PDB file of C-alpha atoms in Angstrom:
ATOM      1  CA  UNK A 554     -35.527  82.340  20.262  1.00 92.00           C
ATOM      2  CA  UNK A 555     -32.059  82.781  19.222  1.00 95.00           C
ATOM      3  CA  UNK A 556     -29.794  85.371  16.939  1.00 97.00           C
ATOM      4  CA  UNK A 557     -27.065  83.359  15.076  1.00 96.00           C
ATOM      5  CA  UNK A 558     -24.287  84.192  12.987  1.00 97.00           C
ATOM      6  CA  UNK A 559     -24.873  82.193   9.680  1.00 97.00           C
ATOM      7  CA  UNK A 560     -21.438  81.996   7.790  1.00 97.00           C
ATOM      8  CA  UNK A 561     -22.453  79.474   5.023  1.00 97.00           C
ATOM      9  CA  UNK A 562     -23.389  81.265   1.822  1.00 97.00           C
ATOM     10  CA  UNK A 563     -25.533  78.799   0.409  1.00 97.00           C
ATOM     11  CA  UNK A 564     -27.612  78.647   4.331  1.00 97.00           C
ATOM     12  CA  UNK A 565     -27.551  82.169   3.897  1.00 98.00           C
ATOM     13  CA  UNK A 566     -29.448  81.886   0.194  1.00 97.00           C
ATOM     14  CA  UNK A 567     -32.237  79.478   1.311  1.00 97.00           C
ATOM     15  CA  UNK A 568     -33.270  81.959   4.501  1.00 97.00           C
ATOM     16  CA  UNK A 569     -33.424  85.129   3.002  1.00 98.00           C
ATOM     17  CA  UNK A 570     -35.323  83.560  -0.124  1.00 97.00           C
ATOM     18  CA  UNK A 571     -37.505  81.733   2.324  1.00 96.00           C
ATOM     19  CA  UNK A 572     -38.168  85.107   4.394  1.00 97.00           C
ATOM     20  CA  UNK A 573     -38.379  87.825   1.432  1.00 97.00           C
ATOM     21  CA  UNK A 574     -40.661  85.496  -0.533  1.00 95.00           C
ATOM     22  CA  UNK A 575     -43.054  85.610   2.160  1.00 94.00           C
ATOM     23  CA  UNK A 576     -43.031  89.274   2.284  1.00 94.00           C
ATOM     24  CA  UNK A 577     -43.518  90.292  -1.159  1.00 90.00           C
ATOM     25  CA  UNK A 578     -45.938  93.223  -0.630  1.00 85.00           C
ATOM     26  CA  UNK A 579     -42.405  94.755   0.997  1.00 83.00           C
ATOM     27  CA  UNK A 580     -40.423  93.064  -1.586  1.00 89.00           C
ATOM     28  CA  UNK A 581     -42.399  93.200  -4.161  1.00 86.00           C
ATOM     29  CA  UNK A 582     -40.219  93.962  -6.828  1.00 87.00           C
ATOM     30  CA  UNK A 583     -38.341  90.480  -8.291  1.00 92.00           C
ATOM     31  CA  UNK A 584     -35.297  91.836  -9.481  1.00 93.00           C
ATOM     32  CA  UNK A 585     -34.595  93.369  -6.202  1.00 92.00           C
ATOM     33  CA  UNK A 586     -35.768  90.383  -4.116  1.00 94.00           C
ATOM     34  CA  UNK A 587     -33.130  88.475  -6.005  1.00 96.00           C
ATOM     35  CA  UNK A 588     -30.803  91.227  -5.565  1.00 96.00           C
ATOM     36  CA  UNK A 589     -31.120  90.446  -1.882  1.00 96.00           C
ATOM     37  CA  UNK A 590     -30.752  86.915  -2.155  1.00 97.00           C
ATOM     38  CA  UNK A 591     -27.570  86.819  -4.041  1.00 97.00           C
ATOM     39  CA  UNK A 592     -25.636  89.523  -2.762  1.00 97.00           C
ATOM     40  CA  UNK A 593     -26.223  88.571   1.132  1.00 97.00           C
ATOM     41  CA  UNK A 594     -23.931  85.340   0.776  1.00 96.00           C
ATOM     42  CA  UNK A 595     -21.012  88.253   1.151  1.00 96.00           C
ATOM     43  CA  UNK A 596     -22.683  89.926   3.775  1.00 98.00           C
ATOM     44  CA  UNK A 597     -22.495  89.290   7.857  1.00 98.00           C
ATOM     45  CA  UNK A 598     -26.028  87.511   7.876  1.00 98.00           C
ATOM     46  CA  UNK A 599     -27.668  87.052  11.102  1.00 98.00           C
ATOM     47  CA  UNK A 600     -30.462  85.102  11.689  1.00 98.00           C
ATOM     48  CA  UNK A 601     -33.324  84.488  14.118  1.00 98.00           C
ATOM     49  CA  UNK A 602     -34.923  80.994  14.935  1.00 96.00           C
ATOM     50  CA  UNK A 603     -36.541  79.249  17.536  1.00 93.00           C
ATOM     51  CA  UNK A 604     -35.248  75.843  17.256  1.00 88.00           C
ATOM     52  CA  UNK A 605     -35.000  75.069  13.965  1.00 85.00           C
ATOM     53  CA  UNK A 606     -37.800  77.092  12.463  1.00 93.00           C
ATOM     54  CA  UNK A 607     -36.563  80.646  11.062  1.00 96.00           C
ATOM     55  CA  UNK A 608     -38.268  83.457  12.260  1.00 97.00           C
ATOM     56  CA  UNK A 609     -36.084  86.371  10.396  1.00 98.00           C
ATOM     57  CA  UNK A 610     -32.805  87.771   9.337  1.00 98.00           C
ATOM     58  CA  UNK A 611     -30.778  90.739   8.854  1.00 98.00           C
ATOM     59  CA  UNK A 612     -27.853  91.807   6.401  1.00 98.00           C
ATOM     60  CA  UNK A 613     -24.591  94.279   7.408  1.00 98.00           C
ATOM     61  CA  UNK A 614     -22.899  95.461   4.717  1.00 98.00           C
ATOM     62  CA  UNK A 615     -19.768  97.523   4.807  1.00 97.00           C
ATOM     63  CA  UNK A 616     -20.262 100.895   3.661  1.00 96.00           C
ATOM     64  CA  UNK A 617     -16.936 102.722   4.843  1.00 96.00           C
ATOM     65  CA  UNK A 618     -14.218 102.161   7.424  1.00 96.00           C
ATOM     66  CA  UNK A 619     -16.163 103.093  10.220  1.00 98.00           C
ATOM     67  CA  UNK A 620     -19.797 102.153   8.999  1.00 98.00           C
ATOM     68  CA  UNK A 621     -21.797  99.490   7.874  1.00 98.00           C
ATOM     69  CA  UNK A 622     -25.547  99.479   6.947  1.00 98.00           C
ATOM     70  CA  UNK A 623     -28.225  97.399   7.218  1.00 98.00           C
ATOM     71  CA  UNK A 624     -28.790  96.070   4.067  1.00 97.00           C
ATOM     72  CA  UNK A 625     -32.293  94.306   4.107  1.00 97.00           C
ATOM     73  CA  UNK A 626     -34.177  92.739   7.131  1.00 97.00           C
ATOM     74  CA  UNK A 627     -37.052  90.345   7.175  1.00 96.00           C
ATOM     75  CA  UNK A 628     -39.312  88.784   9.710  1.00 96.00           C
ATOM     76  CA  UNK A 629     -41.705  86.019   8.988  1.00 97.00           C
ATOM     77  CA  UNK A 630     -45.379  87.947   8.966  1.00 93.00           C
ATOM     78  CA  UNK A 631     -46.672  85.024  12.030  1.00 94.00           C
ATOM     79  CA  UNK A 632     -43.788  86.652  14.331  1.00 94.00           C
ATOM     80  CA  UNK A 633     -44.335  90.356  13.565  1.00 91.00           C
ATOM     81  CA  UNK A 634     -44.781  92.536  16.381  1.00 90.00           C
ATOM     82  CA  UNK A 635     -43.173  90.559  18.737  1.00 93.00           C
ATOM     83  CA  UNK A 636     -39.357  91.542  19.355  1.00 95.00           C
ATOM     84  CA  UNK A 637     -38.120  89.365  16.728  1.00 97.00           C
ATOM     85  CA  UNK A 638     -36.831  92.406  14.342  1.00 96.00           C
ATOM     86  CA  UNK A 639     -35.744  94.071  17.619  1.00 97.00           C
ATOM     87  CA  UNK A 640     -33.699  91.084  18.580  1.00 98.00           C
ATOM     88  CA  UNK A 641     -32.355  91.495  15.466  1.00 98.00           C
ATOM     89  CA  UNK A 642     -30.883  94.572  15.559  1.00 98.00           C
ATOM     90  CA  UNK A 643     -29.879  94.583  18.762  1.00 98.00           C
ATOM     91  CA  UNK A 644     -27.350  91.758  17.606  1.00 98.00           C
ATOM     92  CA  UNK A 645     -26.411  93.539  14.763  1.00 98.00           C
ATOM     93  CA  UNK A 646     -25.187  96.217  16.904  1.00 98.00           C
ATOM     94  CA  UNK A 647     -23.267  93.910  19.027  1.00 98.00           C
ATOM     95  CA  UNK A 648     -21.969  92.232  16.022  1.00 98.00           C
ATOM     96  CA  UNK A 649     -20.881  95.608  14.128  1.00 98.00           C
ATOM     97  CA  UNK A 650     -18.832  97.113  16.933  1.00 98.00           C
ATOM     98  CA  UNK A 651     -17.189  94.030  17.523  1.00 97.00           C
ATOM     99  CA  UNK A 652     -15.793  93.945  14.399  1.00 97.00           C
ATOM    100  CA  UNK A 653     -14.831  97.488  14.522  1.00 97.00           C
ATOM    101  CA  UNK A 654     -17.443  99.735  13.325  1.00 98.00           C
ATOM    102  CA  UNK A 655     -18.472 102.725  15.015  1.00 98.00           C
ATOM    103  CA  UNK A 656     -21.764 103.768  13.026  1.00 98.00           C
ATOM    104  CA  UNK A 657     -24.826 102.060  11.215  1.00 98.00           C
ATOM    105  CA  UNK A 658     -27.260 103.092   8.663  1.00 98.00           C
ATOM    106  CA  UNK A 659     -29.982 102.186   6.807  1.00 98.00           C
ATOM    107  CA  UNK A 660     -32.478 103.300   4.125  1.00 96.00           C
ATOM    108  CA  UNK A 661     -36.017 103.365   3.772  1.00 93.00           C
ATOM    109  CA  UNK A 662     -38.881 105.433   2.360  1.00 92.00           C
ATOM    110  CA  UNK A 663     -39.572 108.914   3.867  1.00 93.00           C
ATOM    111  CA  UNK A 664     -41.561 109.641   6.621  1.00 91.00           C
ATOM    112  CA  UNK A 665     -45.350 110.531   5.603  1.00 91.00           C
ATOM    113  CA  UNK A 666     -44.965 109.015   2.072  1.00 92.00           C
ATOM    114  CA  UNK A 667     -46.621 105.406   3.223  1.00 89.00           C
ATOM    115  CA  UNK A 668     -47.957 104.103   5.956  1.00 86.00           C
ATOM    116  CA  UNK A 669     -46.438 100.750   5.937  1.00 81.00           C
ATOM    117  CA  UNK A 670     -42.846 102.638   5.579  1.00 86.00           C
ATOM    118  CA  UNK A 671     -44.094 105.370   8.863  1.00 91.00           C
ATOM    119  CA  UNK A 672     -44.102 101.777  10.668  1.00 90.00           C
ATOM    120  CA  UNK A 673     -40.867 100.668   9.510  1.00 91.00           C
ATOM    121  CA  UNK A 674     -39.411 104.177  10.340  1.00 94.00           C
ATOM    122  CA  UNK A 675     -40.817 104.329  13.473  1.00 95.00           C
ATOM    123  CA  UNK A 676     -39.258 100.990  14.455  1.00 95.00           C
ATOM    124  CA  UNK A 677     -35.652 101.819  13.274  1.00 96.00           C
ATOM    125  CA  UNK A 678     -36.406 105.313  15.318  1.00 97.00           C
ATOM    126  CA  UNK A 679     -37.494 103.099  18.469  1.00 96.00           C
ATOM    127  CA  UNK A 680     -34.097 100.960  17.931  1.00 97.00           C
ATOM    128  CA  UNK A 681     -31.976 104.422  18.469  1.00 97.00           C
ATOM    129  CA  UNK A 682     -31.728 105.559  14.982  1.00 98.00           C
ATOM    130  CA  UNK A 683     -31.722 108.868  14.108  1.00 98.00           C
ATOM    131  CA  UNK A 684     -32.469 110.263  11.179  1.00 95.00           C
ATOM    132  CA  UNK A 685     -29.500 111.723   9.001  1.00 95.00           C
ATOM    133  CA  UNK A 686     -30.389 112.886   5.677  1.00 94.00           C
ATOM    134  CA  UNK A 687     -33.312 112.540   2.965  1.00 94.00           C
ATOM    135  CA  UNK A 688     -31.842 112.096  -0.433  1.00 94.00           C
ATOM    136  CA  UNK A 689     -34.938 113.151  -2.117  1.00 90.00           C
ATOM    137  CA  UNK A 690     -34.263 111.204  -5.891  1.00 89.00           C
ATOM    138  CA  UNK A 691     -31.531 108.577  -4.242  1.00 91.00           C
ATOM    139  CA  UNK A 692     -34.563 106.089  -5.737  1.00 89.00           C
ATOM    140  CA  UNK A 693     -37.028 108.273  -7.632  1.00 89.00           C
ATOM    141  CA  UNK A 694     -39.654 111.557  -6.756  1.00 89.00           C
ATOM    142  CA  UNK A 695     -42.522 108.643  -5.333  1.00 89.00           C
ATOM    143  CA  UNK A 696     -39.741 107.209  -3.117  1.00 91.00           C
ATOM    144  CA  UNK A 697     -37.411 109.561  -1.337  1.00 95.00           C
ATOM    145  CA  UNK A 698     -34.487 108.083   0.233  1.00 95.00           C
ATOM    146  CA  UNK A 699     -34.567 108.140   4.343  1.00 96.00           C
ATOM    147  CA  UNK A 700     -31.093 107.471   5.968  1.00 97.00           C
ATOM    148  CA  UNK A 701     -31.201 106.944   9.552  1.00 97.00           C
ATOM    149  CA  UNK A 702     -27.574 106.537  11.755  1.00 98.00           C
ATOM    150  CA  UNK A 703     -26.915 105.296  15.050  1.00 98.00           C
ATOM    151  CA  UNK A 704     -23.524 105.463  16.841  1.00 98.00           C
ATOM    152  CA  UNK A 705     -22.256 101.909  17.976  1.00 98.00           C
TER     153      UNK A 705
END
């Protein structure tokens, strides 16, 4: 397996629609999904195959000078659980302080509001995040906002 920069915006379109179409009990909600899709031909977009099968990918957007988040991340369900999402970040870490930027965040659901989510937050936690802030209505009361940070 390998973590490559994909620059092409249209390459970029096909694997995240290829990925979050496969997930949709995580991205379940269309208008989002194609959200996702569209906006991460601007994004740094960083994907992970094993020859020329895709296995996942990750989004960096800019957020401020010194930050940029991670926007959405996917991994095909047959390689969940093994290192492929870690891989993942790992690169986007690398990738994010080479261009300059000294933190990273991203957003998800609340500890203790849904298991599937406690997974997800556990993983960013295991990946040296550390949680920031909870922006209890950033989304609405059944969905409070979770920003974890790590310093690049």
């Amino acid at each position: 397996m390998m973590v490559v920069v994909i620059k092409d915006s249209d390459e970029k379109r096909v694997i995240a629609r290829t990925v979050l179409e496969e997930l949709t009990e995580w991205f379940e909600v269309e208008e989002s999904r194609e959200g996702y899709i569209h906006d991460c031909a601007d994004w740094t977009f960083l994907a992970a195959k094993d020859d020329d099968r895709i296995m996942g990918f990750l989004c960096l957007k800019e957020t401020g000078k010194a930050t940029v988040e991670l926007a959405v991340m996917g991994v095909m369900k047959e390689y969940h659980r093994n290192g492929v999402g870690r891989k993942l970040v790992e690169k986007a870490k690398e990738v994010a302080k080479a261009d300059g930027y000294e933190f990273m965040q991203v957003k998800t659901v609340q500890m203790g509001m849904y298991e599937d989510y406690d997974r997800t937050n556990l993983f960013y936690m295991s990946c040296g995040f550390k949680e920031f802030e909870v922006f209890p209505l950033y989304w609405d009361e059944a969905n409070p906002c979770q920003i974890y940070v790590v310093s690049l």
